[in-house]
Amino acid sequence: MSESTTPSSTVLLRRGEVHSPADPFATAMVVERGQVAWVGSEGAADAFADGVDEVIDLDGALVTPAFTDAHVHTTATGLALTGLDLSGAPTREAALALVRDFAAARPDDRVLLGHGWDAARWPDGQPPTRAELDAATGGRPLYLSRIDVHSAVVTTALLDLAPGDLARGDGPLTGDAHHAVRAAALGAVTPAQRTAAQCAALAHAASLGIGTVHECAGPEISSEDDLTGLLRLSAEEPGPRVIGYWAEQDVDKARELGAVGAAGDLFVDGSLGSHTACLHRPYADAGHTGTAHLDTTAVAAHVVACTEAGLQAGFHAIGDAAVGAVVEGVRAAADKIGLARVRAARHRIEHAEMLTPETVAAFAELGLTASVQPAFDALWGGEDGMYAQRLGAERARTLNPFAALLRAGVPLAFGSDSPVTPLDPWGTVRAAAFHRTPEHRVSVRAAFTAHTRGGWRAIGRDDAGVLVPGVPADYAVWRTDELVVQAPDDRVARWSTDPRSGTPGLPDLTPGRELPVCLRTVVGGRTVFVRPGE
């Protein structure tokens, strides 16, 4: 397959499988002026062949809408791709060895950056101490974020660079102390390094069939320059679309920076892994209930301000107490300015892991979008996972109830929270369809929709994320095995290849099977990735 030149060219794709609700048996598609112009059968494609600029022979490949990752930290993702990755370290000692090797290989870096350690998965359950890290780096500044990015271990030299008088114990830093050391570490990254990291992250996303990312930026996460630089890069260079969110209670600032919402990781609480998610009952493995950052009154005021300004509000809420505070705050805002206005604004909740039947019903009532990360369950769910360690098995089994949300009519948008979990769209769909708690599973079709059309709906666009005439030509081409249709009932998930179902097929994502391989990604009619050799 050759590479299309410009979004203004007319392209016919044929001899494949086109996943389109307009025609469940479509094998061809025409793209014109950056939009889908036609989908249909191979026989009808002959009528278009002489009038297009390019014909792409799919050779049996599958064409789907490009994925939307609804929660990404782009620069951090790029830095993780190019920096020290500790996610595979099996022990604390192995992690320290990786730190030593990384420091030796980067003698000129002002600050050493790493990510992904998870002491909960190590035999001794203990993170590296500051003294161990000082020794491993030879006394250089080092920032190592935990896998959930809500805490970090650092060296003495990095503490010396951070403002204020930070506590100097050996434990991981959380809350304001963590934000201070993260700002110091990222402040040492040059603009050129930052741009290179953003380019690396967006190129990697494109190689996975991701056409759009929702950048969840904020003053405690990145910086204003980081967000504006990323949005400028996306506008000027071919690649995935970037939709910006700014997590601050300042509507004017969000608009000034080009964000579509004062939303994203506007923290109501922290994370379960770092014991900072805010709970109604104490952690099973700690004698407290986590950390609350915003109360109901603050949530209500922010929702009112955003709604009146025509922007989305949104909050990071994981624990049941935090999710409850958001729901009550949004309800209070609806009481003040009207439920219809609040629903129309499509405000968002990021993560929304600990839900009750009452909060699920409230999401539906208030028109809230659940921006969720199925890979969290794949990584931390199950009887022996981190969730069970933190909450006990009974509470852990209630987490991430995707099926209940869908049954209630709550819009779902899937994302990765990369670099917390990797950019991996088909893996994300698989994680939702094969949730570790069977009653929370959804069909592959519903999960795929949440990871394609769901991301567009989450920004107020109902006209995109599917391959039908008139929509943006954001699509990906995949090499995959036979397509199937999942026909779930309340107990089991069955698979069917019967064409009489009239439902477009999708790859078989049964665990253990190979995931589809992206051959090409196109955004707005412009090719942004072609797999080498294709």
CSV table of N, CA, C and O in Angstrom, one decimal, residues 444-487:
chain,number,residue,atom,x,y,z
A,444,VAL,N,-17.8,-7.1,22.7
A,444,VAL,CA,-16.7,-6.4,22.0
A,444,VAL,C,-17.3,-5.3,21.2
A,444,VAL,O,-16.6,-4.2,21.1
A,445,ARG,N,-18.5,-5.4,20.6
A,445,ARG,CA,-19.0,-4.3,19.8
A,445,ARG,C,-19.2,-3.1,20.7
A,445,ARG,O,-18.9,-2.0,20.2
A,446,ALA,N,-19.8,-3.2,21.9
A,446,ALA,CA,-20.0,-2.1,22.7
A,446,ALA,C,-18.7,-1.5,23.2
A,446,ALA,O,-18.5,-0.2,23.3
A,447,ALA,N,-17.7,-2.3,23.5
A,447,ALA,CA,-16.4,-1.8,23.9
A,447,ALA,C,-15.7,-1.1,22.7
A,447,ALA,O,-15.1,0.0,22.9
A,448,PHE,N,-15.8,-1.6,21.5
A,448,PHE,CA,-15.2,-1.0,20.4
A,448,PHE,C,-15.9,0.4,20.1
A,448,PHE,O,-15.2,1.4,19.8
A,449,THR,N,-17.2,0.4,20.3
A,449,THR,CA,-17.9,1.7,20.1
A,449,THR,C,-17.4,2.7,21.1
A,449,THR,O,-17.2,3.9,20.8
A,450,ALA,N,-17.2,2.3,22.4
A,450,ALA,CA,-16.8,3.2,23.4
A,450,ALA,C,-15.4,3.8,23.1
A,450,ALA,O,-15.0,4.8,23.6
A,451,HIS,N,-14.6,3.0,22.4
A,451,HIS,CA,-13.2,3.4,22.1
A,451,HIS,C,-13.1,4.1,20.8
A,451,HIS,O,-12.0,4.6,20.4
A,452,THR,N,-14.2,4.2,20.0
A,452,THR,CA,-14.1,5.0,18.7
A,452,THR,C,-15.1,6.1,18.8
A,452,THR,O,-14.8,7.2,19.1
A,453,ARG,N,-16.4,5.8,18.6
A,453,ARG,CA,-17.4,6.8,18.7
A,453,ARG,C,-17.6,7.5,20.0
A,453,ARG,O,-17.9,8.7,20.2
A,454,GLY,N,-17.3,6.7,21.1
A,454,GLY,CA,-17.5,7.2,22.4
A,454,GLY,C,-16.6,8.4,22.7
A,454,GLY,O,-17.0,9.4,23.4
A,455,GLY,N,-15.4,8.4,22.2
A,455,GLY,CA,-14.5,9.5,22.4
A,455,GLY,C,-15.0,10.8,21.7
A,455,GLY,O,-14.8,11.9,22.2
A,456,TRP,N,-15.6,10.6,20.5
A,456,TRP,CA,-16.1,11.8,19.9
A,456,TRP,C,-17.3,12.3,20.6
A,456,TRP,O,-17.5,13.6,20.7
A,457,ARG,N,-18.2,11.4,21.0
A,457,ARG,CA,-19.4,11.9,21.8
A,457,ARG,C,-19.0,12.6,23.0
A,457,ARG,O,-19.7,13.5,23.5
A,458,ALA,N,-17.9,12.2,23.6
A,458,ALA,CA,-17.4,12.8,24.9
A,458,ALA,C,-17.0,14.3,24.7
A,458,ALA,O,-16.9,15.0,25.6
A,459,ILE,N,-16.7,14.7,23.4
A,459,ILE,CA,-16.4,16.1,23.2
A,459,ILE,C,-17.6,16.8,22.5
A,459,ILE,O,-17.5,17.9,21.9
A,460,GLY,N,-18.8,16.1,22.5
A,460,GLY,CA,-20.0,16.7,21.9
A,460,GLY,C,-20.2,16.5,20.5
A,460,GLY,O,-21.0,17.2,19.9
A,461,ARG,N,-19.5,15.6,19.9
A,461,ARG,CA,-19.6,15.3,18.4
A,461,ARG,C,-20.3,14.0,18.2
A,461,ARG,O,-19.7,12.9,18.5
A,462,ASP,N,-21.5,14.0,17.8
A,462,ASP,CA,-22.3,12.8,17.5
A,462,ASP,C,-22.2,12.3,16.1
A,462,ASP,O,-22.7,11.3,15.7
A,463,ASP,N,-21.4,13.1,15.2
A,463,ASP,CA,-21.4,12.8,13.8
A,463,ASP,C,-20.1,12.2,13.3
A,463,ASP,O,-19.7,12.2,12.2
A,464,ALA,N,-19.3,11.6,14.3
A,464,ALA,CA,-18.0,11.1,13.9
A,464,ALA,C,-17.7,9.8,14.7
A,464,ALA,O,-18.5,9.4,15.6
A,465,GLY,N,-16.6,9.2,14.3
A,465,GLY,CA,-16.3,7.9,14.9
A,465,GLY,C,-16.9,6.7,14.3
A,465,GLY,O,-16.8,5.6,14.9
A,466,VAL,N,-17.6,6.9,13.2
A,466,VAL,CA,-18.1,5.7,12.4
A,466,VAL,C,-17.8,6.0,11.0
A,466,VAL,O,-17.5,7.2,10.6
A,467,LEU,N,-17.8,5.0,10.1
A,467,LEU,CA,-17.5,5.1,8.7
A,467,LEU,C,-18.8,5.1,7.9
A,467,LEU,O,-19.3,4.1,7.5
A,468,VAL,N,-19.4,6.3,7.8
A,468,VAL,CA,-20.6,6.6,7.0
A,468,VAL,C,-20.3,7.8,6.2
A,468,VAL,O,-19.5,8.7,6.6
A,469,PRO,N,-21.0,8.0,5.1
A,469,PRO,CA,-20.8,9.2,4.3
A,469,PRO,C,-21.0,10.5,5.0
A,469,PRO,O,-21.9,10.6,5.8
A,470,GLY,N,-20.1,11.4,4.8
A,470,GLY,CA,-20.1,12.8,5.4
A,470,GLY,C,-19.4,13.0,6.7
A,470,GLY,O,-19.2,14.1,7.2
A,471,VAL,N,-18.8,11.9,7.3
A,471,VAL,CA,-18.0,12.0,8.5
A,471,VAL,C,-16.6,12.2,8.2
A,471,VAL,O,-16.1,11.9,7.1
A,472,PRO,N,-15.8,12.8,9.2
A,472,PRO,CA,-14.3,12.9,9.0
A,472,PRO,C,-13.7,11.5,8.6
A,472,PRO,O,-14.1,10.5,9.2
A,473,ALA,N,-12.8,11.5,7.7
A,473,ALA,CA,-12.2,10.3,7.2
A,473,ALA,C,-11.0,9.9,8.2
A,473,ALA,O,-9.8,10.1,7.8
A,474,ASP,N,-11.4,9.5,9.4
A,474,ASP,CA,-10.4,9.1,10.4
A,474,ASP,C,-10.6,7.5,10.4
A,474,ASP,O,-11.6,7.1,11.0
A,475,TYR,N,-9.6,6.8,9.9
A,475,TYR,CA,-9.8,5.4,9.9
A,475,TYR,C,-8.4,4.7,10.0
A,475,TYR,O,-7.4,5.3,9.9
A,476,ALA,N,-8.5,3.4,10.3
A,476,ALA,CA,-7.3,2.6,10.4
A,476,ALA,C,-7.5,1.3,9.6
A,476,ALA,O,-8.7,0.8,9.5
A,477,VAL,N,-6.5,0.7,9.0
A,477,VAL,CA,-6.5,-0.5,8.3
A,477,VAL,C,-5.7,-1.6,9.1
A,477,VAL,O,-4.6,-1.3,9.5
A,478,TRP,N,-6.3,-2.8,9.2
A,478,TRP,CA,-5.7,-3.8,10.1
A,478,TRP,C,-5.6,-5.1,9.3
A,478,TRP,O,-6.4,-5.5,8.6
A,479,ARG,N,-4.5,-5.8,9.7
A,479,ARG,CA,-4.3,-7.2,9.3
A,479,ARG,C,-4.8,-8.0,10.5
A,479,ARG,O,-4.3,-7.8,11.6
A,480,THR,N,-5.8,-8.9,10.3
A,480,THR,CA,-6.4,-9.6,11.3
A,480,THR,C,-6.9,-10.9,10.8
A,480,THR,O,-7.0,-11.2,9.6
A,481,ASP,N,-7.3,-11.8,11.7
A,481,ASP,CA,-7.9,-13.1,11.4
A,481,ASP,C,-9.4,-12.9,11.1
A,481,ASP,O,-9.9,-11.8,11.0
A,482,GLU,N,-10.1,-14.0,11.0
A,482,GLU,CA,-11.5,-14.0,10.7
A,482,GLU,C,-12.3,-13.1,11.6
A,482,GLU,O,-12.0,-13.0,12.8
A,483,LEU,N,-13.2,-12.4,11.1
A,483,LEU,CA,-14.1,-11.5,11.8
A,483,LEU,C,-15.3,-12.3,12.4
A,483,LEU,O,-15.8,-13.2,11.8
A,484,VAL,N,-15.7,-11.9,13.6
A,484,VAL,CA,-16.8,-12.6,14.3
A,484,VAL,C,-17.7,-11.6,14.9
A,484,VAL,O,-17.4,-10.4,15.0
A,485,VAL,N,-18.9,-12.0,15.3
A,485,VAL,CA,-19.8,-11.1,16.0
A,485,VAL,C,-20.1,-11.8,17.4
A,485,VAL,O,-20.5,-12.9,17.5
A,486,GLN,N,-19.9,-11.0,18.4
A,486,GLN,CA,-20.2,-11.5,19.8
A,486,GLN,C,-21.7,-11.3,20.0
A,486,GLN,O,-22.3,-10.3,19.8
A,487,ALA,N,-22.3,-12.4,20.6
A,487,ALA,CA,-23.7,-12.4,20.9
A,487,ALA,C,-23.9,-12.8,22.4
A,487,ALA,O,-24.1,-13.9,22.7
